Amino acid sequence: MTDPAAPVDWDLWQSVVYEGPSAVARTSAEELSVAIASGIPSAIRGVVWQVLAQSKNEELETVYRELVVRGTDKDKDTMAVPNGHHPPSSTVNSNGKKKDSVASSSSSIHSGHSTPATSATNGLTSPSPSQEKDTESIMKLQAAMMAERKKKAKEDAAALQKLEKVIKKDLGARTSYSKFAVAAGLQEGLFGVCKAYALFDEGVGYAQGMNFLVMPLLFNMPEEEAFCLLVRLMNQYHLREMFIQDMPGLHLHLYQFERLLEDLEPALYCHLHRRGVAPQLYATQWFLTLFAYRFPLQLVLRVYDLILSEGLEGAILKFGILLMQKNAETLLGMNDMSGLTNFLKDRLFDVYIDQAPSSTSRLESGFFGSSGGIDKEVYRADLLVQDACAVKITPEVLKSYTAEWEEKQRAEKEREAELESLRTANASLALKVRSLEERTEKSDTEHVQMASELVRTKVENQELQDSVESLKGQVEELRNMVERQPEEVEKRLKEEMDRIMKRNVEVQNENRSLEEQMADMEKTLVETKMQNAEISSEHDNLKQKWNDLRRAIEA
């Protein structure tokens, strides 16, 4: 590495500006790398940045001017053109490429009927009923479309106001050079670039801390050019991937950083890993702000020099690994997680503070925005950049880490898909279990009802059995009575006949005197026979009833 105090090779930088870095790299690649590592001259830094990134784009600058006035009085004046039509304008997509479009605030509606004919003699003819109906339908459609446009315009205005409020609130976040930016009158331009990019790239919008990325650009170029360079950084340098949904770029760089730390500083990696201090706790701010949240401006500009020349990935990882290596001994002596995290966030950069700065370095630090507050220190920027460039991180290593991360992400997605499938299956089984539980509850209820019915039936059956037994006893008594009654009647009849015969013998001697008694006796006999017949009839009826009852019982 050459001496940073060596004179600037203006011829080399002139060749870079006019011929392009690719042409210079073909003949003087090493000299160009050394010159960039030594620091791009501040007088031409903005121009060189645009050349390195190839960000100059007049169409994109026009888009910026249109976006920055969106929602302002100037925008309303531009929109107020005759007949409600906008002149043709060219837009640029999120990759900075031009595409033609014609904007129009009014919509034409074509009817399937011709206009009513006019008469030269009688004047204008009255429209027919069908034409009046079509005209009324068209007017209603136009009114509905107008109401929809007004509603959409109102929603867009509300969203724009909310966006502007968020950006203005975030501009209060301070870097070590924010006061210098205010003193330089860059606040309006900072707000404009942040707002324009949020409207330009809806996939990113405005992310918190994006002003940290824009501020160094505005120190070196006008707003329009800063916007173009920001678009270039977001797309061609893949900075956008760290701000879109799920932040895949950020997670990739954190994984690469952790793997590099494991390979280059295994003892420090194990020390931090055992204490639960992951890179997400301290390195996230590094990568999202490109170290601007803590570095003074003279160091941030040097970081941008390397990013625009070497690419985002390698540059930020080199600075991150270097800071960990320089503080490895101190970090290994700390065992508290909270202390480690605070040191990594705030004091990791102190190792490059110049304890005895020269007047030149003090002047340079003051020029670059160390304007009081917590950052009054002067940093050894050249030494830090030289050390960072000396960190060996090959593209092959980063490629292998990227492949590992992609495989890990794929496995994680597969695991998440499997978990989701299991959750779905679990939910389905839970529904089935609930259904079975409901069916079981219903079955239990039915079982209880059936058991109660069975008990009631058994009780009733027992009562019926008792009643049947009682009836059986009564029938048996009746049957015995019926069986005994003919014998008694016959016996009584026999006795009576004997008595009558005896009496008849006795009466024979009395003859006529006893005829009346004999008649009475015959009458009595007749009555007795009739009673016997009745008794026989009753006996047959009882017998029939008994047979019927027995058959009923047997059934």
Coordinates of C-alpha atoms in Angstrom, one line a residue:
M1 CA 0.0 0.0 0.0
T2 CA 1.4 3.4 -1.0
D3 CA 1.8 6.3 1.4
P4 CA -1.5 8.1 1.8
A5 CA 0.4 11.4 2.0
A6 CA 1.8 10.9 -1.5
P7 CA 0.6 13.4 -4.1
V8 CA -2.5 12.6 -6.0
D9 CA -2.1 11.1 -9.5
W10 CA -4.4 13.5 -11.3
D11 CA -3.6 11.9 -14.7
L12 CA -4.9 8.6 -13.5
W13 CA -8.1 10.1 -12.2
Q14 CA -8.5 12.1 -15.4
S15 CA -8.2 8.8 -17.4
V16 CA -10.8 7.2 -15.1
V17 CA -13.3 10.1 -15.7
Y18 CA -12.8 10.4 -19.4
E19 CA -11.9 6.8 -20.5
G20 CA -13.8 4.8 -17.8
P21 CA -12.5 2.6 -15.0
S22 CA -12.7 -0.5 -17.2
A23 CA -10.3 1.0 -19.7
V24 CA -7.9 2.1 -17.0
A25 CA -8.1 -1.2 -15.3
R26 CA -6.9 -3.0 -18.4
T27 CA -3.6 -1.1 -18.4
S28 CA -3.2 0.1 -14.8
A29 CA -5.3 -2.2 -12.6
E30 CA -3.0 -2.2 -9.6
E31 CA -2.5 1.6 -9.7
L32 CA -6.2 2.1 -9.8
S33 CA -6.9 -0.2 -6.9
V34 CA -4.2 1.6 -4.9
A35 CA -5.5 5.0 -5.8
I36 CA -9.1 4.1 -4.7
A37 CA -7.8 2.5 -1.5
S38 CA -5.9 5.7 -0.8
G39 CA -9.0 7.7 -1.2
I40 CA -10.7 9.3 -4.1
P41 CA -9.9 13.1 -4.1
S42 CA -12.8 14.9 -2.5
A43 CA -12.9 17.5 -5.3
I44 CA -13.9 14.8 -7.9
R45 CA -15.3 12.1 -5.7
G46 CA -18.9 12.6 -6.9
V47 CA -17.9 12.5 -10.5
V48 CA -15.7 9.4 -10.0
W49 CA -18.5 7.7 -8.1
Q50 CA -20.9 8.2 -11.0
V51 CA -18.3 6.9 -13.4
L52 CA -17.6 3.8 -11.3
A53 CA -21.3 3.1 -10.9
Q54 CA -22.3 4.3 -14.4
S55 CA -25.2 6.1 -12.8
K56 CA -25.5 9.2 -15.0
N57 CA -29.1 9.1 -16.5
E58 CA -30.9 12.2 -17.7
E59 CA -34.2 10.4 -18.0
L60 CA -33.9 9.2 -14.4
E61 CA -33.1 12.7 -13.3
T62 CA -36.3 13.9 -15.0
V63 CA -38.3 11.2 -13.2
Y64 CA -36.7 12.5 -9.9
R65 CA -37.9 16.0 -10.6
E66 CA -41.4 14.8 -11.3
L67 CA -41.5 12.6 -8.2
V68 CA -40.0 15.1 -5.7
V69 CA -42.8 17.6 -6.4
R70 CA -45.5 14.9 -6.1
G71 CA -48.3 16.3 -4.0
T72 CA -47.1 19.9 -3.9
D73 CA -48.5 23.0 -5.4
K74 CA -46.0 22.8 -8.2
D75 CA -47.3 19.3 -9.0
K76 CA -50.9 20.7 -9.1
D77 CA -49.8 23.5 -11.5
T78 CA -48.1 20.9 -13.8
M79 CA -51.2 18.8 -13.8
A80 CA -53.5 21.7 -14.7
V81 CA -53.1 21.6 -18.5
P82 CA -55.9 22.3 -21.1
N83 CA -58.6 19.7 -21.6
G84 CA -57.4 17.8 -18.5
H85 CA -54.7 15.9 -20.6
H86 CA -51.1 15.4 -19.5
P87 CA -48.3 15.8 -22.1
P88 CA -46.4 12.6 -23.0
S89 CA -43.8 11.7 -20.4
S90 CA -41.1 9.1 -20.1
T91 CA -40.7 6.9 -17.0
V92 CA -37.9 4.7 -15.8
N93 CA -38.4 1.4 -14.2
S94 CA -36.8 0.3 -11.0
N95 CA -33.6 -0.8 -12.9
G96 CA -33.1 2.7 -14.3
K97 CA -34.2 1.7 -17.8
K98 CA -36.4 4.1 -19.8
K99 CA -39.9 3.2 -20.9
D100 CA -42.3 5.4 -22.9
S101 CA -45.8 6.1 -21.6
V102 CA -48.5 8.7 -22.2
A103 CA -50.4 9.8 -19.1
S104 CA -54.0 11.1 -19.4
S105 CA -56.3 12.1 -16.6
S106 CA -59.5 11.6 -18.7
S107 CA -60.9 8.5 -20.3
S108 CA -62.8 8.5 -23.6
I109 CA -66.0 6.5 -23.8
H110 CA -67.2 5.3 -27.2
S111 CA -70.9 4.7 -27.9
G112 CA -72.2 2.1 -30.4
H113 CA -74.7 4.7 -31.8
S114 CA -74.0 7.7 -34.1
T115 CA -74.8 11.2 -33.0
P116 CA -78.3 12.5 -33.8
A117 CA -78.7 13.9 -37.3
T118 CA -79.5 17.6 -37.8
S119 CA -81.9 19.2 -40.2
A120 CA -81.0 22.3 -42.2
T121 CA -84.6 23.4 -42.4
N122 CA -86.0 22.5 -39.0
G123 CA -82.8 22.9 -36.9
L124 CA -81.6 20.2 -34.5
T125 CA -83.8 17.1 -34.2
S126 CA -84.8 15.8 -30.8
P127 CA -82.9 12.6 -29.8
S128 CA -84.8 9.4 -29.9
P129 CA -85.7 7.6 -26.6
S130 CA -83.0 5.0 -27.1
Q131 CA -80.4 7.7 -27.6
E132 CA -81.6 9.5 -24.5
K133 CA -81.2 6.3 -22.5
D134 CA -77.7 5.7 -23.9
T135 CA -76.7 9.3 -23.0
E136 CA -78.0 8.9 -19.5
S137 CA -76.1 5.6 -19.1
I138 CA -72.9 7.3 -20.3
M139 CA -73.4 10.2 -17.9
K140 CA -73.9 7.8 -15.0
L141 CA -70.8 5.8 -16.0
Q142 CA -68.7 9.0 -16.3
A143 CA -70.0 10.1 -12.8
A144 CA -69.0 6.8 -11.3
M145 CA -65.6 6.9 -12.9
M146 CA -65.1 10.4 -11.7
A147 CA -66.1 9.4 -8.2
E148 CA -63.7 6.5 -8.3
R149 CA -60.8 8.7 -9.5
K150 CA -61.6 11.2 -6.7
K151 CA -61.5 8.4 -4.2
K152 CA -58.3 7.1 -5.6
A153 CA -56.7 10.6 -5.6
K154 CA -57.8 11.1 -2.0
E155 CA -56.3 7.8 -0.9
D156 CA -53.0 8.5 -2.8
A157 CA -52.8 12.0 -1.2
A158 CA -53.3 10.5 2.3
A159 CA -50.7 7.8 1.6
L160 CA -48.3 10.5 0.4
Q161 CA -48.8 12.6 3.5
K162 CA -48.2 9.6 5.7
L163 CA -45.0 8.8 3.7
E164 CA -43.7 12.4 4.1
K165 CA -44.5 12.4 7.8
V166 CA -42.5 9.2 8.3
I167 CA -39.5 10.5 6.3
K168 CA -39.5 13.8 8.2
K169 CA -39.6 12.0 11.5
D170 CA -36.8 9.7 10.5
L171 CA -34.6 12.6 9.4
G172 CA -34.3 13.4 13.1
A173 CA -32.0 10.4 13.4
R174 CA -28.5 11.7 13.8
T175 CA -25.2 10.6 12.5
S176 CA -21.9 12.2 13.5
Y177 CA -22.2 14.6 10.5
S178 CA -25.9 15.4 10.6
K179 CA -25.3 19.0 12.0
F180 CA -22.8 19.6 9.1
A181 CA -25.5 18.4 6.6
V182 CA -28.0 20.9 8.2
A183 CA -25.4 23.7 8.0
A184 CA -24.7 22.8 4.4
G185 CA -28.5 23.1 3.6
L186 CA -28.9 19.5 2.6
Q187 CA -32.0 18.7 4.6
E188 CA -34.4 19.6 1.8
G189 CA -32.5 17.6 -0.7
L190 CA -32.2 14.7 1.7
F191 CA -36.0 14.7 2.2
G192 CA -36.5 15.0 -1.6
V193 CA -34.3 12.0 -2.5
C194 CA -35.8 9.8 0.2
K195 CA -39.3 10.7 -0.9
A196 CA -38.6 10.3 -4.6
Y197 CA -37.1 6.9 -4.1
A198 CA -39.9 5.7 -1.9
L199 CA -42.4 6.7 -4.7
F200 CA -40.1 5.3 -7.4
D201 CA -39.6 1.8 -5.9
E202 CA -42.8 0.7 -4.2
G203 CA -41.3 -2.7 -3.4
V204 CA -38.9 -0.9 -0.9
G205 CA -40.8 2.3 -0.2
Y206 CA -39.0 4.2 2.6
A207 CA -37.1 2.1 5.0
Q208 CA -36.0 3.5 8.4
G209 CA -32.4 4.7 8.3
M210 CA -32.3 5.2 4.5
N211 CA -31.3 8.8 5.1
F212 CA -28.0 7.4 6.3
L213 CA -27.4 6.1 2.8
V214 CA -28.4 9.3 1.0
M215 CA -26.6 11.8 3.0
P216 CA -23.0 10.9 1.9
L217 CA -24.2 11.1 -1.7
L218 CA -25.6 14.6 -1.3
F219 CA -22.2 15.8 0.1
N220 CA -20.7 15.0 -3.3
M221 CA -23.3 15.6 -6.0
P222 CA -26.7 17.4 -6.7
E223 CA -30.0 15.8 -5.7
E224 CA -30.8 14.4 -9.1
E225 CA -27.5 12.7 -9.5
A226 CA -27.7 11.4 -5.9
F227 CA -31.0 9.9 -6.8
C228 CA -29.6 8.2 -9.9
L229 CA -26.7 6.8 -7.9
L230 CA -29.0 5.6 -5.2
V231 CA -31.1 3.7 -7.8
R232 CA -27.9 2.2 -9.2
L233 CA -26.7 1.1 -5.7
M234 CA -30.1 -0.4 -4.9
N235 CA -30.2 -2.5 -8.1
Q236 CA -26.8 -3.1 -9.7
Y237 CA -25.1 -3.3 -6.3
H238 CA -27.9 -5.3 -4.8
L239 CA -28.4 -2.9 -1.9
R240 CA -32.2 -3.2 -2.6
E241 CA -32.2 -6.8 -1.4
M242 CA -31.5 -5.7 2.1
F243 CA -34.6 -3.6 2.2
I244 CA -37.3 -5.6 0.4
Q245 CA -39.7 -7.8 2.3
D246 CA -37.9 -10.4 4.5
M247 CA -34.6 -8.7 3.8
P248 CA -32.9 -11.7 2.1
G249 CA -29.8 -9.7 1.3
L250 CA -29.2 -8.7 4.9
H251 CA -29.6 -12.2 6.1
L252 CA -27.2 -13.4 3.5
H253 CA -24.5 -10.9 4.4
L254 CA -25.0 -11.7 8.1
Y255 CA -24.5 -15.4 7.4
Q256 CA -21.4 -14.6 5.3
F257 CA -20.0 -12.5 8.0
E258 CA -20.6 -15.2 10.7
R259 CA -18.9 -17.8 8.5
L260 CA -15.9 -15.5 7.8
L261 CA -15.6 -14.9 11.5
E262 CA -15.7 -18.6 12.2
D263 CA -13.0 -19.3 9.6
L264 CA -10.7 -16.3 10.3
E265 CA -11.2 -15.8 14.1
P266 CA -12.5 -19.2 15.4
A267 CA -11.7 -18.4 19.0
L268 CA -13.6 -15.1 18.9
Y269 CA -16.5 -16.8 17.1
C270 CA -16.8 -19.6 19.7
H271 CA -16.5 -17.0 22.5
L272 CA -19.4 -14.9 21.1
H273 CA -21.5 -18.0 20.1
R274 CA -21.3 -19.5 23.6
R275 CA -22.6 -16.2 25.1
G276 CA -25.4 -15.9 22.6
V277 CA -24.0 -12.8 20.9
A278 CA -25.1 -13.3 17.2
P279 CA -24.2 -10.9 14.4
Q280 CA -27.8 -9.9 14.2
L281 CA -27.4 -8.0 17.5
Y282 CA -24.7 -5.7 16.3
A283 CA -23.8 -6.1 12.6
T284 CA -27.3 -5.3 11.2
Q285 CA -26.8 -1.6 11.6
W286 CA -23.4 -1.9 9.9
F287 CA -24.8 -3.4 6.7
L288 CA -28.1 -1.4 6.5
T289 CA -26.4 2.0 6.9
L290 CA -23.1 1.1 5.4
F291 CA -21.5 2.0 8.7
A292 CA -22.9 5.5 8.5
Y293 CA -24.8 5.3 11.8
R294 CA -21.5 5.4 13.7
F295 CA -18.6 6.2 11.4
P296 CA -17.7 9.9 10.9
L297 CA -18.1 11.1 7.3
Q298 CA -14.5 10.8 6.3
L299 CA -14.7 7.1 7.0
V300 CA -18.1 6.6 5.4
L301 CA -16.9 8.2 2.2
R302 CA -14.0 5.8 2.1
V303 CA -16.4 2.9 2.6
Y304 CA -18.4 4.2 -0.4
D305 CA -15.2 4.4 -2.5
L306 CA -14.6 0.7 -2.0
I307 CA -18.2 -0.3 -2.4
L308 CA -18.5 1.5 -5.8
S309 CA -15.2 0.0 -7.0
E310 CA -15.2 -3.5 -5.5
G311 CA -19.0 -4.2 -4.9
L312 CA -21.2 -4.0 -1.9
E313 CA -20.6 -7.6 -0.6
G314 CA -16.9 -7.7 -0.3
A315 CA -16.4 -4.1 1.0
I316 CA -18.8 -4.3 3.9
L317 CA -17.6 -7.7 4.9
K318 CA -14.0 -6.6 4.9
F319 CA -14.7 -3.7 7.2
G320 CA -16.8 -5.8 9.5
I321 CA -14.2 -8.6 9.8
L322 CA -11.4 -6.1 10.2
L323 CA -13.1 -4.4 13.2
M324 CA -13.7 -7.8 14.8
Q325 CA -10.0 -8.7 14.3
K326 CA -8.7 -5.5 15.8
N327 CA -10.9 -5.9 18.9
A328 CA -10.5 -9.6 19.2
E329 CA -8.3 -9.5 22.3
T330 CA -10.6 -7.0 24.1
L331 CA -13.8 -9.0 23.2
L332 CA -12.2 -12.3 24.4
G333 CA -11.6 -10.7 27.8
M334 CA -15.3 -9.8 28.2
N335 CA -17.8 -12.5 29.4
D336 CA -21.0 -10.5 29.9
M337 CA -23.5 -10.7 27.0
S338 CA -24.8 -7.2 27.7
G339 CA -21.2 -5.8 27.9
L340 CA -20.2 -7.5 24.7
T341 CA -23.3 -6.3 22.8
N342 CA -22.8 -2.7 23.9
F343 CA -19.1 -2.8 23.0
L344 CA -19.8 -4.2 19.6
K345 CA -22.4 -1.5 18.9
D346 CA -20.6 1.6 20.2
R347 CA -16.9 1.1 21.0
L348 CA -15.8 -1.3 18.2
F349 CA -14.6 1.7 16.2
D350 CA -12.5 3.3 18.9
V351 CA -9.5 1.2 18.0
Y352 CA -9.0 3.6 15.0
I353 CA -9.3 6.8 16.9
D354 CA -6.2 9.0 16.5
Q355 CA -5.0 9.8 20.0
A356 CA -2.6 12.5 18.8
P357 CA -4.1 13.9 15.6
S358 CA -2.2 16.4 13.5
S359 CA -3.5 19.7 12.6
T360 CA -4.2 18.5 9.0
S361 CA -6.2 15.5 10.2
R362 CA -8.1 17.7 12.6
L363 CA -8.9 20.1 9.8
E364 CA -10.0 17.2 7.6
S365 CA -12.2 15.8 10.3
G366 CA -13.8 19.1 10.9
F367 CA -14.4 19.5 7.2
F368 CA -16.0 16.2 7.0
G369 CA -18.6 16.9 9.6
S370 CA -17.4 16.0 13.1
S371 CA -19.5 18.8 14.5
G372 CA -19.4 18.3 18.3
G373 CA -21.5 16.0 20.3
I374 CA -20.4 12.4 20.9
D375 CA -18.0 12.2 17.9
K376 CA -15.3 14.8 18.5
E377 CA -12.6 12.1 17.9
V378 CA -10.4 12.1 14.8
Y379 CA -10.2 8.7 13.1
R380 CA -7.2 7.2 11.2
A381 CA -9.2 6.7 8.0
D382 CA -6.3 5.8 5.8
L383 CA -5.1 3.1 8.1
L384 CA -8.5 1.6 8.5
V385 CA -9.0 1.5 4.7
Q386 CA -5.6 0.0 4.2
D387 CA -6.2 -2.7 6.8
A388 CA -9.6 -3.4 5.3
C389 CA -8.1 -3.9 1.9
A390 CA -5.6 -6.2 3.4
V391 CA -8.3 -8.6 4.6
K392 CA -8.4 -11.5 2.1
I393 CA -11.9 -12.4 1.1
T394 CA -12.0 -14.2 -2.2
P395 CA -15.1 -14.4 -4.5
E396 CA -14.9 -18.2 -4.3
V397 CA -15.3 -18.2 -0.5
L398 CA -18.2 -15.8 -0.7
K399 CA -19.8 -17.9 -3.4
S400 CA -19.4 -21.1 -1.3
Y401 CA -21.0 -19.2 1.7
T402 CA -23.8 -18.1 -0.6
A403 CA -24.4 -21.6 -1.7
E404 CA -24.5 -22.8 1.9
W405 CA -26.9 -20.0 2.8
E406 CA -29.2 -20.8 -0.1
E407 CA -29.1 -24.5 0.8
K408 CA -29.9 -23.6 4.4
Q409 CA -32.8 -21.4 3.2
R410 CA -34.1 -24.1 1.0
A411 CA -33.9 -26.6 3.9
E412 CA -35.6 -24.1 6.1
K413 CA -38.4 -23.5 3.6
E414 CA -38.8 -27.2 3.2
R415 CA -39.0 -27.6 7.0
E416 CA -41.5 -24.7 7.2
A417 CA -43.5 -26.3 4.4
E418 CA -43.4 -29.6 6.3
L419 CA -44.4 -27.8 9.5
E420 CA -47.2 -26.1 7.7
S421 CA -48.3 -29.4 6.3
L422 CA -48.2 -30.9 9.8
R423 CA -50.1 -27.9 11.2
T424 CA -52.7 -28.4 8.5
A425 CA -52.9 -32.2 9.2
N426 CA -53.0 -31.4 13.0
A427 CA -55.8 -29.0 12.5
S428 CA -57.7 -31.6 10.4
L429 CA -57.1 -34.3 13.0
A430 CA -58.2 -31.8 15.7
L431 CA -61.4 -31.3 13.8
K432 CA -61.9 -35.0 13.5
V433 CA -61.2 -35.5 17.2
R434 CA -63.6 -32.8 18.0
S435 CA -66.2 -34.4 15.8
L436 CA -65.5 -37.8 17.5
E437 CA -65.8 -36.2 20.9
E438 CA -69.1 -34.7 19.9
R439 CA -70.3 -38.0 18.6
T440 CA -69.1 -39.7 21.8
E441 CA -70.9 -37.2 23.9
K442 CA -74.0 -37.8 21.8
S443 CA -73.6 -41.6 22.1
D444 CA -73.1 -41.2 25.9
T445 CA -76.3 -39.2 26.2
E446 CA -78.1 -41.7 24.1
H447 CA -76.6 -44.6 26.2
V448 CA -77.8 -42.9 29.4
Q449 CA -81.3 -42.4 27.9
M450 CA -81.4 -46.1 26.8
A451 CA -80.1 -47.2 30.2
S452 CA -82.8 -45.1 32.0
E453 CA -85.4 -46.5 29.6
L454 CA -84.2 -50.1 30.2
V455 CA -84.4 -49.6 34.0
R456 CA -87.9 -48.2 33.6
T457 CA -88.9 -51.1 31.4
K458 CA -87.5 -53.6 33.8
V459 CA -89.4 -52.0 36.7
E460 CA -92.6 -52.1 34.6
N461 CA -91.9 -55.7 33.6
Q462 CA -91.4 -56.7 37.2
E463 CA -94.7 -55.0 38.1
L464 CA -96.4 -56.8 35.2
Q465 CA -94.9 -60.1 36.4
D466 CA -96.2 -59.5 39.9
S467 CA -99.6 -58.7 38.5
V468 CA -99.5 -61.9 36.4
E469 CA -98.6 -64.0 39.4
S470 CA -101.5 -62.4 41.3
L471 CA -103.9 -63.2 38.4
K472 CA -102.5 -66.7 38.3
G473 CA -103.4 -67.2 41.9
Q474 CA -106.9 -65.8 41.4
V475 CA -107.5 -68.0 38.4
E476 CA -106.3 -71.1 40.3
E477 CA -108.7 -70.4 43.1
L478 CA -111.5 -69.9 40.6
R479 CA -110.6 -73.1 38.8
N480 CA -110.6 -75.1 42.1
M481 CA -113.9 -73.5 43.0
V482 CA -115.3 -74.4 39.6
E483 CA -114.0 -78.0 39.8
R484 CA -115.5 -78.5 43.3
Q485 CA -118.9 -77.0 42.5
P486 CA -120.3 -79.8 40.2
E487 CA -119.5 -82.5 42.8
E488 CA -121.1 -80.5 45.6
V489 CA -124.2 -79.9 43.4
E490 CA -124.4 -83.5 42.4
K491 CA -123.9 -84.6 46.0
R492 CA -126.5 -82.2 47.2
L493 CA -128.8 -83.4 44.4
K494 CA -128.3 -87.0 45.3
E495 CA -128.9 -86.3 48.9
E496 CA -132.0 -84.4 48.0
M497 CA -133.2 -87.1 45.7
D498 CA -132.6 -89.7 48.4
R499 CA -134.5 -87.5 50.8
I500 CA -137.3 -87.0 48.2
M501 CA -137.5 -90.7 47.5
K502 CA -137.7 -91.4 51.1
R503 CA -140.1 -88.6 51.4
N504 CA -142.0 -90.0 48.4
V505 CA -142.2 -93.4 50.1
E506 CA -143.5 -91.6 53.1
V507 CA -145.9 -89.5 51.1
Q508 CA -147.2 -92.5 49.1
N509 CA -149.2 -93.4 52.2
E510 CA -150.6 -89.9 52.3
N511 CA -151.4 -89.8 48.5
R512 CA -153.7 -86.9 47.8
S513 CA -152.9 -85.0 50.9
L514 CA -149.4 -84.5 49.8
E515 CA -150.0 -83.8 46.0
E516 CA -149.7 -80.1 46.7
Q517 CA -146.5 -80.7 48.5
M518 CA -145.4 -82.9 45.6
A519 CA -146.1 -80.1 43.2
D520 CA -144.1 -77.8 45.3
M521 CA -141.3 -80.3 45.3
E522 CA -141.4 -80.7 41.5
K523 CA -141.3 -76.9 41.2
T524 CA -138.3 -76.8 43.5
L525 CA -136.7 -79.6 41.4
V526 CA -137.2 -77.6 38.3
E527 CA -135.7 -74.5 39.8
T528 CA -132.8 -76.6 41.0
K529 CA -132.2 -78.0 37.6
M530 CA -132.3 -74.5 36.1
Q531 CA -129.7 -73.4 38.7
N532 CA -127.6 -76.4 37.8
A533 CA -127.8 -75.4 34.1
E534 CA -126.8 -71.9 34.9
I535 CA -123.9 -73.2 37.0
S536 CA -122.8 -75.4 34.2
S537 CA -123.0 -72.5 31.8
E538 CA -120.9 -70.4 34.2
H539 CA -118.5 -73.2 34.6
D540 CA -118.0 -73.4 30.8
N541 CA -117.5 -69.7 30.6
L542 CA -114.9 -69.7 33.4
K543 CA -113.2 -72.5 31.7
Q544 CA -113.1 -70.7 28.4
K545 CA -111.7 -67.6 30.1
W546 CA -109.1 -69.6 31.8
N547 CA -108.0 -71.1 28.5
D548 CA -107.8 -67.7 26.9
L549 CA -105.8 -66.3 29.8
R550 CA -103.4 -69.2 29.7
R551 CA -102.8 -68.8 26.0
A552 CA -102.2 -65.0 26.5
I553 CA -99.7 -65.8 29.2
E554 CA -98.0 -68.3 27.1
A555 CA -97.8 -65.9 24.2

